[in-house]
Amino acid sequence: MGEARSEITIDRSADDVWQKIGNFGELGWMPGVETCELDGDNRVIGMFGMRVVEHQYSRDDENRTLTYGIVDGDMKPEVHRATITVMPAGSGSFVTWDVETDDTMVDVMQGAYSGALAALKEQLEG
């Protein structure tokens, strides 16, 4: 099992960033996501022709953290648990996306999360 972190500074308030990234049922900001449907604490994502089911384990609006994991679908690692955290950083925010997953998936997840955070930054600062 391996771990990775993607991080970025965004020139928007932590509340603004959390409003976008903390909404478990909305992934329109993330590249490659074609559909996202909420089913209780699960979201079913259609992306790159695959179906991925993620489960929300915890969400803390006060501390701006969201923890979830892939639980089913076409791409299902043995282990996947990710936590997104948004922290104030001056007038902007600092976002981290940590993942614990299979060794073979670490680089894939880190690349996907880094790309998603870059897209989020562009959308929120644009």
Short mmCIF file of C-alpha atoms in Angstrom, two decimals:
data_model
loop_
_atom_site.label_atom_id
_atom_site.label_comp_id
_atom_site.label_asym_id
_atom_site.label_seq_id
_atom_site.Cartn_x
_atom_site.Cartn_y
_atom_site.Cartn_z
CA MET A 1 0.00 0.00 0.00
CA GLY A 2 1.22 3.50 -0.83
CA GLU A 3 0.41 7.09 -0.08
CA ALA A 4 0.57 10.31 -2.08
CA ARG A 5 -0.37 13.96 -1.76
CA SER A 6 -1.35 16.59 -4.29
CA GLU A 7 -1.56 20.20 -3.17
CA ILE A 8 -2.20 23.65 -4.55
CA THR A 9 -2.68 27.24 -3.47
CA ILE A 10 -5.78 28.96 -4.88
CA ASP A 11 -6.39 32.69 -4.86
CA ARG A 12 -9.93 32.35 -3.50
CA SER A 13 -11.17 32.12 0.07
CA ALA A 14 -11.23 28.72 1.75
CA ASP A 15 -15.01 28.99 2.00
CA ASP A 16 -15.32 29.60 -1.77
CA VAL A 17 -13.06 26.65 -2.57
CA TRP A 18 -14.83 24.38 -0.06
CA GLN A 19 -18.21 25.28 -1.55
CA LYS A 20 -16.99 23.87 -4.88
CA ILE A 21 -14.74 20.94 -3.90
CA GLY A 22 -16.63 19.91 -0.75
CA ASN A 23 -19.87 19.14 -2.62
CA PHE A 24 -19.65 15.33 -2.85
CA GLY A 25 -22.45 15.12 -5.40
CA GLU A 26 -21.02 17.63 -7.89
CA LEU A 27 -17.86 16.93 -9.88
CA GLY A 28 -18.44 19.12 -12.93
CA TRP A 29 -15.18 20.93 -12.15
CA MET A 30 -13.09 17.75 -12.48
CA PRO A 31 -11.63 16.92 -15.91
CA GLY A 32 -12.88 13.68 -17.46
CA VAL A 33 -16.04 13.39 -15.36
CA GLU A 34 -19.00 12.90 -17.69
CA THR A 35 -21.68 12.09 -15.09
CA CYS A 36 -21.99 12.16 -11.32
CA GLU A 37 -25.06 10.93 -9.47
CA LEU A 38 -25.51 10.88 -5.72
CA ASP A 39 -27.06 7.76 -4.16
CA GLY A 40 -27.12 8.24 -0.38
CA ASP A 41 -23.49 8.35 0.78
CA ASN A 42 -22.29 7.01 -2.58
CA ARG A 43 -21.63 8.83 -5.81
CA VAL A 44 -21.64 7.01 -9.12
CA ILE A 45 -19.24 8.62 -11.58
CA GLY A 46 -19.01 8.12 -15.32
CA MET A 47 -15.55 9.05 -16.58
CA PHE A 48 -13.44 8.01 -19.55
CA GLY A 49 -16.01 5.33 -20.39
CA MET A 50 -15.78 3.79 -16.91
CA ARG A 51 -18.17 3.55 -13.99
CA VAL A 52 -16.70 4.31 -10.55
CA VAL A 53 -18.58 4.19 -7.25
CA GLU A 54 -17.17 6.21 -4.36
CA HIS A 55 -18.41 6.20 -0.76
CA GLN A 56 -18.31 9.28 1.45
CA TYR A 57 -16.88 8.20 4.81
CA SER A 58 -16.86 11.59 6.50
CA ARG A 59 -17.40 15.27 5.84
CA ASP A 60 -16.55 18.10 8.20
CA ASP A 61 -17.73 21.49 6.96
CA GLU A 62 -16.20 23.36 9.89
CA ASN A 63 -12.70 21.99 9.21
CA ARG A 64 -13.33 21.69 5.46
CA THR A 65 -12.37 18.02 5.11
CA LEU A 66 -13.96 15.26 3.05
CA THR A 67 -12.90 11.60 3.17
CA TYR A 68 -14.12 9.08 0.63
CA GLY A 69 -13.03 5.90 -1.13
CA ILE A 70 -13.61 3.88 -4.28
CA VAL A 71 -15.86 0.96 -3.34
CA ASP A 72 -17.02 -0.47 -6.69
CA GLY A 73 -16.93 -0.08 -10.43
CA ASP A 74 -14.71 -0.71 -13.43
CA MET A 75 -11.64 0.60 -11.62
CA LYS A 76 -11.57 -0.70 -8.05
CA PRO A 77 -8.25 -0.80 -6.22
CA GLU A 78 -7.93 -3.15 -3.25
CA VAL A 79 -7.49 -0.07 -1.06
CA HIS A 80 -8.53 3.50 -1.80
CA ARG A 81 -9.13 6.19 0.79
CA ALA A 82 -8.73 9.87 -0.06
CA THR A 83 -9.06 13.03 2.00
CA ILE A 84 -9.47 16.54 0.63
CA THR A 85 -8.70 19.41 2.99
CA VAL A 86 -9.13 23.15 2.34
CA MET A 87 -7.29 25.54 4.66
CA PRO A 88 -7.16 29.34 4.74
CA ALA A 89 -3.86 30.76 3.45
CA GLY A 90 -3.83 34.54 3.73
CA SER A 91 -6.64 35.82 1.52
CA GLY A 92 -6.59 32.55 -0.45
CA SER A 93 -6.58 28.87 0.37
CA PHE A 94 -4.29 25.86 0.46
CA VAL A 95 -5.81 22.56 -0.72
CA THR A 96 -4.40 19.09 -0.07
CA TRP A 97 -5.65 15.82 -1.54
CA ASP A 98 -4.15 12.82 0.25
CA VAL A 99 -4.65 9.25 -0.90
CA GLU A 100 -3.86 5.82 0.46
CA THR A 101 -4.12 3.17 -2.23
CA ASP A 102 -2.52 0.14 -3.85
CA ASP A 103 1.16 0.64 -4.72
CA THR A 104 0.36 0.27 -8.44
CA MET A 105 -2.25 3.07 -8.27
CA VAL A 106 -0.30 5.72 -6.33
CA ASP A 107 1.15 7.52 -9.37
CA VAL A 108 -2.14 7.33 -11.27
CA MET A 109 -4.11 8.81 -8.37
CA GLN A 110 -1.55 11.52 -7.65
CA GLY A 111 -1.52 12.54 -11.32
CA ALA A 112 -5.31 12.61 -11.51
CA TYR A 113 -5.63 14.65 -8.31
CA SER A 114 -2.90 17.12 -9.35
CA GLY A 115 -4.65 17.64 -12.69
CA ALA A 116 -8.02 18.07 -10.99
CA LEU A 117 -6.63 20.65 -8.55
CA ALA A 118 -5.02 22.58 -11.40
CA ALA A 119 -8.38 22.63 -13.24
CA LEU A 120 -10.16 23.76 -10.06
CA LYS A 121 -7.64 26.59 -9.60
CA GLU A 122 -8.14 27.71 -13.20
CA GLN A 123 -11.93 27.69 -12.84
CA LEU A 124 -11.99 29.54 -9.53
CA GLU A 125 -9.36 32.12 -10.42
CA GLY A 126 -10.46 32.56 -14.04
#
